[in-house]
Short mmCIF file of C-alpha atoms in Angstrom, two decimals:
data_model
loop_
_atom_site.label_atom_id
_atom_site.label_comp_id
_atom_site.label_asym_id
_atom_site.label_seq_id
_atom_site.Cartn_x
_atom_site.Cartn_y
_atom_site.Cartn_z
CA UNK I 94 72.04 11.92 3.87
CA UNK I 95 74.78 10.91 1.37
CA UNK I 96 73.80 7.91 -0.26
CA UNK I 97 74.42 4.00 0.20
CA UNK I 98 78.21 2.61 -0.88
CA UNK I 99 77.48 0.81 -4.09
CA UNK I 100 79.34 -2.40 -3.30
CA UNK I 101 77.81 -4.64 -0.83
CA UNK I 102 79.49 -4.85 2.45
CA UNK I 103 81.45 -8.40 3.37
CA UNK I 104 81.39 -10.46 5.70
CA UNK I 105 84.42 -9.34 7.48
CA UNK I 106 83.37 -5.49 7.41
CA UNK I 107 80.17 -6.88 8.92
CA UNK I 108 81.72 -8.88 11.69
CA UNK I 109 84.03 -5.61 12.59
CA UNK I 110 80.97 -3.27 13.49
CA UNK I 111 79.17 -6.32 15.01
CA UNK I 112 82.08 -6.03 17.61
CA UNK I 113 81.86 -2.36 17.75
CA UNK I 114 78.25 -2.56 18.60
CA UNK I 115 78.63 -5.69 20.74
CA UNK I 116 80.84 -4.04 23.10
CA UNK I 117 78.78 -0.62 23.58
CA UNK I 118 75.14 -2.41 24.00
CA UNK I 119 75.43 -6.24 24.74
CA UNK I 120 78.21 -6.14 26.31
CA UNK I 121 77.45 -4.02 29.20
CA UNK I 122 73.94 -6.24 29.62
CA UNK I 123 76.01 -9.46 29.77
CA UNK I 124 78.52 -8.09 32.28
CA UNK I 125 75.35 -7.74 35.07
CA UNK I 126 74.84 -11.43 34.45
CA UNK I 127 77.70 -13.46 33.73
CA UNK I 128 79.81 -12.70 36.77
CA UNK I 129 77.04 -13.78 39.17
CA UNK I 130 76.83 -17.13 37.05
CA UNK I 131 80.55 -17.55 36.99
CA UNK I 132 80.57 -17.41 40.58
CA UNK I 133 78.50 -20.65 40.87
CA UNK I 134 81.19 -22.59 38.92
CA UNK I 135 84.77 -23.58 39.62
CA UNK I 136 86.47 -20.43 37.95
CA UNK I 137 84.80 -18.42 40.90
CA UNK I 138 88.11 -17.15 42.36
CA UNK I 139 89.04 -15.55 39.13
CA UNK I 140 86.12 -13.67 39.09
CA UNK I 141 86.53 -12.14 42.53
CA UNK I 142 90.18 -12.04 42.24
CA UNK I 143 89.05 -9.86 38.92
CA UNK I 144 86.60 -7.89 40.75
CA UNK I 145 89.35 -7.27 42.95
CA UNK I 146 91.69 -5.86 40.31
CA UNK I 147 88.74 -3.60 39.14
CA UNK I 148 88.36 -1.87 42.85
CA UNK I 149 91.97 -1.18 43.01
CA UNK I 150 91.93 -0.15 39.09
CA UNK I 151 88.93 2.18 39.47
CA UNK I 152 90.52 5.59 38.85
CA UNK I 153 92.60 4.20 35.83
CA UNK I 154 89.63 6.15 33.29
CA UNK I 155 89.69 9.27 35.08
CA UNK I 156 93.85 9.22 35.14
CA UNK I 157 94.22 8.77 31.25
CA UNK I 158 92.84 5.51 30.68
CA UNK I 159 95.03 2.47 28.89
CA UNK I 160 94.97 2.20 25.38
CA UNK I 161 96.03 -0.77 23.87
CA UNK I 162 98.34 0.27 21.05
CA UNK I 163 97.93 -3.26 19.21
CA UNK I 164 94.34 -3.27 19.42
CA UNK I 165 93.80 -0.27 17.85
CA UNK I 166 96.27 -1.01 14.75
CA UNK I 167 94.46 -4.74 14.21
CA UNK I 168 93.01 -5.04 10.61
CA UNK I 169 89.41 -5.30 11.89
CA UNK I 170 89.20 -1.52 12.50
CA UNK I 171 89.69 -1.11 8.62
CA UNK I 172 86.76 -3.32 7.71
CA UNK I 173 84.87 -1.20 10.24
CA UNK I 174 86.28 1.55 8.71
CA UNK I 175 85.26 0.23 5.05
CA UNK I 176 82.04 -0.85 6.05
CA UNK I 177 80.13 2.68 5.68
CA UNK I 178 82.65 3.89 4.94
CA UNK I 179 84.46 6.57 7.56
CA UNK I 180 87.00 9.28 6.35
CA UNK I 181 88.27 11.94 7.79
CA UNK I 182 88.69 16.07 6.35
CA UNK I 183 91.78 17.87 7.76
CA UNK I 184 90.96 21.59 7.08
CA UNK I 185 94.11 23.04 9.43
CA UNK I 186 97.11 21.74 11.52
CA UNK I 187 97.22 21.07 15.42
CA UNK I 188 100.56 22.11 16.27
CA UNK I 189 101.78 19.50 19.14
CA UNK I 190 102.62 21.94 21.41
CA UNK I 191 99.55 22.78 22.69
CA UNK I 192 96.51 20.76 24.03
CA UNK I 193 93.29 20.28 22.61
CA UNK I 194 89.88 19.70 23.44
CA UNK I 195 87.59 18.32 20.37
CA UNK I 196 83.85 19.03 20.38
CA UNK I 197 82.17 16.24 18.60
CA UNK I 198 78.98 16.67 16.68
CA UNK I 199 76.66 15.29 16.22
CA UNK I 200 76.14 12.79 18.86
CA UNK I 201 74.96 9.68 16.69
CA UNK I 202 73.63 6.30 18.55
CA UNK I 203 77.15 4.72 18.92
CA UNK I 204 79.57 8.02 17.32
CA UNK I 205 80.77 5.45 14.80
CA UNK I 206 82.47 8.51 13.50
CA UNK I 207 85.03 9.80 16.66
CA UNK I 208 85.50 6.80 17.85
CA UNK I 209 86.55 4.94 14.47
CA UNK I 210 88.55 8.11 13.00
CA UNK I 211 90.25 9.60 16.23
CA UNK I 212 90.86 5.82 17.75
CA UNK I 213 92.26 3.20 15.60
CA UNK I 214 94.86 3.49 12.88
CA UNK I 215 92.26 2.75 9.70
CA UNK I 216 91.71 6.73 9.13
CA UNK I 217 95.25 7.81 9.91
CA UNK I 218 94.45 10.51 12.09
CA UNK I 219 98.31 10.33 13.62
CA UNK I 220 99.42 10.44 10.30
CA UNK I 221 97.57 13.77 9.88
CA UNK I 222 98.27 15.54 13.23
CA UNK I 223 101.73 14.32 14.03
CA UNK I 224 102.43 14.59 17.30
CA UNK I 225 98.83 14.55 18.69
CA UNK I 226 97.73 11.83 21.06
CA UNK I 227 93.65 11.18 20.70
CA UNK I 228 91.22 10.21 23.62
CA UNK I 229 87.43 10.46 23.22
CA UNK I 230 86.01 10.79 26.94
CA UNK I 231 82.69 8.68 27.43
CA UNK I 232 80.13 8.92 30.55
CA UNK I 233 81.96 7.91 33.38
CA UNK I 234 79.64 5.04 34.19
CA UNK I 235 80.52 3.04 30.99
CA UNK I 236 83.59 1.95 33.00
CA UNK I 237 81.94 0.46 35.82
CA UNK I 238 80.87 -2.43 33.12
CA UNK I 239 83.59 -5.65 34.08
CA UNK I 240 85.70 -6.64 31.17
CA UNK I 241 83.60 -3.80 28.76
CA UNK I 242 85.47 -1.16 31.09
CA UNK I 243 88.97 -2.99 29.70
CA UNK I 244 88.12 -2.57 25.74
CA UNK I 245 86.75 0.93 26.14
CA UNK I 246 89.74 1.78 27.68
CA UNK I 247 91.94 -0.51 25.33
CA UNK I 248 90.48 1.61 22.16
CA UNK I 249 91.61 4.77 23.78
CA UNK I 250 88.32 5.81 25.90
CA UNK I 251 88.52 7.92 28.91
CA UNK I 252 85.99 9.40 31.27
CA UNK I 253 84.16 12.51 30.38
CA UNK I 254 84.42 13.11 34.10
CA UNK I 255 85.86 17.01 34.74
CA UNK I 256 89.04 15.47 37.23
CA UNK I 257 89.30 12.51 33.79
CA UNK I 258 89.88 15.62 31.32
CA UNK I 259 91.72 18.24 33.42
CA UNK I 260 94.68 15.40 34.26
CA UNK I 261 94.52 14.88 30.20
CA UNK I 262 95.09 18.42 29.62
CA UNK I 263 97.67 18.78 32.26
CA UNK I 264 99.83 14.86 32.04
CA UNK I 265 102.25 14.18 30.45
CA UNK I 266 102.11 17.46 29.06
CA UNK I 267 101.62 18.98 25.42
CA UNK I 268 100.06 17.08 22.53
CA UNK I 269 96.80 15.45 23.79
CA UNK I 270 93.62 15.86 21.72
CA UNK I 271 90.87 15.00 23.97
CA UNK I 272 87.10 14.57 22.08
CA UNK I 273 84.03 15.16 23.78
CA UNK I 274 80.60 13.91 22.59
CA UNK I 275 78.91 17.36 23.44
CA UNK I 276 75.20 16.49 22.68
CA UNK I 277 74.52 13.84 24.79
CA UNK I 278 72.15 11.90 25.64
CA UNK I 279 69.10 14.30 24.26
CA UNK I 280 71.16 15.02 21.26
CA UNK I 281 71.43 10.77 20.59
CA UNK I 282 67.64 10.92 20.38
CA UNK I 283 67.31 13.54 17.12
CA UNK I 284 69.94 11.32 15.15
CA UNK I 285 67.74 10.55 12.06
CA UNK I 286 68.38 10.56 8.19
CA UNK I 287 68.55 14.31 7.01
CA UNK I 288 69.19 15.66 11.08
CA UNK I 289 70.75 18.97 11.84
CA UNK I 290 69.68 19.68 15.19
CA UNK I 291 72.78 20.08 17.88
CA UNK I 292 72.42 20.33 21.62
CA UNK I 293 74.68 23.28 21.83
CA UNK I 294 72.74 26.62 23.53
CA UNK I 295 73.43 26.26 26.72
CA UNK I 296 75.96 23.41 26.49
CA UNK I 297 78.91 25.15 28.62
CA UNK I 298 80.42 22.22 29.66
CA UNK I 299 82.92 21.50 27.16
CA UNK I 300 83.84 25.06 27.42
CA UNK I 301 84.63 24.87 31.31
CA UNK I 302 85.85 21.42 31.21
CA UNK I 303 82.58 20.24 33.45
CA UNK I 304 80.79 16.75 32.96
CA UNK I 305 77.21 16.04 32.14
CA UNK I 306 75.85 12.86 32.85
CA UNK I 307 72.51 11.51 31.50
CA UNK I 308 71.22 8.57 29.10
CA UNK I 309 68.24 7.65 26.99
CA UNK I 310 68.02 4.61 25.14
CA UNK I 311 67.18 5.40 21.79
CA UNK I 312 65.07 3.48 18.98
CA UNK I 313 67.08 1.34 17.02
CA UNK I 314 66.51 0.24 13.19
CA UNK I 315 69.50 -1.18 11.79
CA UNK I 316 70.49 -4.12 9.90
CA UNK I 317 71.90 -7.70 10.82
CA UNK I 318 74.80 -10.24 10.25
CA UNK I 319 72.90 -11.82 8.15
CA UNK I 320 69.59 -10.52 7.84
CA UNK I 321 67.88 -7.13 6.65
CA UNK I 322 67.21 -5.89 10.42
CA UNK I 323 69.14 -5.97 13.71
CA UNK I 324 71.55 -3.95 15.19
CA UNK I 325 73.93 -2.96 13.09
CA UNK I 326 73.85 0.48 11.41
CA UNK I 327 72.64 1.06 7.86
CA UNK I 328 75.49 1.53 4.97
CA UNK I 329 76.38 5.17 4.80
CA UNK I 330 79.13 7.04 4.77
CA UNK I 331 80.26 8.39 8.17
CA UNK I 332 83.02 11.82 7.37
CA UNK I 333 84.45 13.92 10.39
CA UNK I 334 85.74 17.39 9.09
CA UNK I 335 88.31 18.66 11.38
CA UNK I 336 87.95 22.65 12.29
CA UNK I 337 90.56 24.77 13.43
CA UNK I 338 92.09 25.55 16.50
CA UNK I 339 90.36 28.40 18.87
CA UNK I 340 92.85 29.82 21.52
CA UNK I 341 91.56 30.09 24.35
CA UNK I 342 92.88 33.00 26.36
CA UNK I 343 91.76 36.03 28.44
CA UNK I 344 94.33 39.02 28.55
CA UNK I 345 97.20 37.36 26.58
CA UNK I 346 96.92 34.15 29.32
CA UNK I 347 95.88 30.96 28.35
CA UNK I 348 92.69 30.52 30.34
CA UNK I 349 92.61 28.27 33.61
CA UNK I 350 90.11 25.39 34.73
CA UNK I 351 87.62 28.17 36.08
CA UNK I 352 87.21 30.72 33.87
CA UNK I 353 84.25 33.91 34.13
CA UNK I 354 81.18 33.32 33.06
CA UNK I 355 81.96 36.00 30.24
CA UNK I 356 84.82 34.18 28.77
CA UNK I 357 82.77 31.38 28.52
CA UNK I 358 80.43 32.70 26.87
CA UNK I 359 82.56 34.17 23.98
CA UNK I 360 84.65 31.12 23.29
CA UNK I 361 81.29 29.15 23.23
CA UNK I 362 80.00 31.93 20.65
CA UNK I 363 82.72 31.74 18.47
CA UNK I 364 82.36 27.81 18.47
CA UNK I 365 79.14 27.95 17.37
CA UNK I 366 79.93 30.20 14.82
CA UNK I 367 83.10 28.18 13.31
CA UNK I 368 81.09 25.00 13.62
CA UNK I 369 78.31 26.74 11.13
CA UNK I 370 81.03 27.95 8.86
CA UNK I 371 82.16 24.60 8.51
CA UNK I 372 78.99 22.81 8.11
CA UNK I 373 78.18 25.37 5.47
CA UNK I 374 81.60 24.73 3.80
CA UNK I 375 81.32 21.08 3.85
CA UNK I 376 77.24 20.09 3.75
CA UNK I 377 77.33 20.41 -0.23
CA UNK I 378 79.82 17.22 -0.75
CA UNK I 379 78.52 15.19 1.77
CA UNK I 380 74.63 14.49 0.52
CA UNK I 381 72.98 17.73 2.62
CA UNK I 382 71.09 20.01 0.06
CA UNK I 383 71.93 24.01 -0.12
CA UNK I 384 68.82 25.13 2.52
CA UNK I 385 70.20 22.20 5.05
CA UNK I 386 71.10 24.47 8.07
CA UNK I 387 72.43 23.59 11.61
CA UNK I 388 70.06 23.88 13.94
CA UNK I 389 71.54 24.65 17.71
CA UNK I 390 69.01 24.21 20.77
#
């Protein structure tokens, strides 16, 4: 909604979300490919002694991943950052002795948003939650890509898988922030200018710690390196608000992996109804008009 930065993007902020983009939807196309040439030409044993590697690193996503700490500080990540631009809105503190789990809305093509704020240095989210270590969990199958599986986990990716996020929440112990994309793939499909619609009614998951798996490949209009169409998203600014903390506890306890279906149910109520406050708090300063509601299905 909010309207096109006035300056023209540069080459370099270009290039940065041309790697973004190249490593969530070319990438994993070229990875089906280019081992199976590879393995006609000299260089073969690397690629099976790779391959290799991958079988006996398998469970690395679902056991906290690998970020690569110099990775995510490299200037490119703030000309990806300038190139909509992305900011982030701190509206309370996340003490670091405690866990977290982040529900992400809304689900985007590529959430440009999580992934840029949460993951590399540009928007300073360690700055603002001292103390806090970020993951954003992605399907599960976006690690069985070779090489793709490295720099998703190298930006701070992890599995959305329920083992992936329970070890997260439990290892090494307090002070993990772990963001989950809760739409999904049916969510992906409504992002469009002016879209409030969030897969939320009967989107438990999150709440129980439980996976859902599912893609849809959605129509693409962007822009290009260098030419007015491709696929690189349009200029616009990109802003995560940051809610506050629920507690999640039943009878003074904090609740376990399996809560009732009842506890579920009001800790799912009460996020929808903090996520509406905040939208309602926030739409007015970020290009969304005064009838603009959220609009959970």
């Amino acid at each position: 909604m909010a309207a096109m930065p006035n300056a023209p993007a540069t080459f370099k902020q270009k290039l940065a979300v041309a790697h973004y983009v190249f490593l969530w939807l070319v990438c994993p196309i070229m990875s089906l490919w280019v081992p199976l040439y590879l393995l006609t030409t000299n260089i073969w044993p690397l690629v099976l002694a790779y391959f290799g590697w991958m079988f006996l690193d398998y469970s690395t996503p679902r056991k906290g991943g690998r970020s690569w700490k110099w990775y995510q500080r490299l200037s490119l990540w703030k000309h990806f950052r300038d190139y909509f631009p992305l900011r982030m809105v701190k509206t309370a503190d996340l003490p670091a002795d405690r866990n977290y789990i982040l529900g992400s809305h809304p689900h985007g093509v590529l959430s440009f948003g999580i992934f840029g704020n949460c993951l590399t240095a540009a928007s300073g989210f360690r700055e603002q939650f001292p103390g806090i270590q970020p993951s954003v969990a992605t399907l599960d199958g976006q690690f069985k890509f070779a090489v793709r599986r490295d720099f998703a986990m190298g930006m701070g990716g992890v599995s959305a898988a329920q083992e992936s996020i329970s070890w997260l929440l439990q290892n090494p112990g307090k002070g993990r922030a772990v963001a989950v994309v809760v739409g999904g793939a049916e969510e992906a499909l409504e992002a469009r200018p002016g879209a409030t619609r969030l897969r939320l009614v009967k989107r438990y998951g999150f709440t129980k710690i439980k996976s859902v798996f599912g893609f849809a490949p959605p129509q693409l209009r962007g822009t290009g390196l260098f030419t007015s169409f491709g696929l690189l998203p349009k200029r616009r600014p990109v802003t995560s608000v940051f809610g506050s903390p629920i507690e999640c506890k039943v009878d003074g306890h904090e609740y376990g992996t399996t809560p009732d279906l009842a506890d579920v149910e009001r800790v799912h109520a009460a996020y929808c109804e903090q996520l509406n406050e905040l939208f309602e708090t926030h739409k007015l300063g970020h290009g969304y008009p005064e009838e603009a509601k959220l609009e959970f299905f």
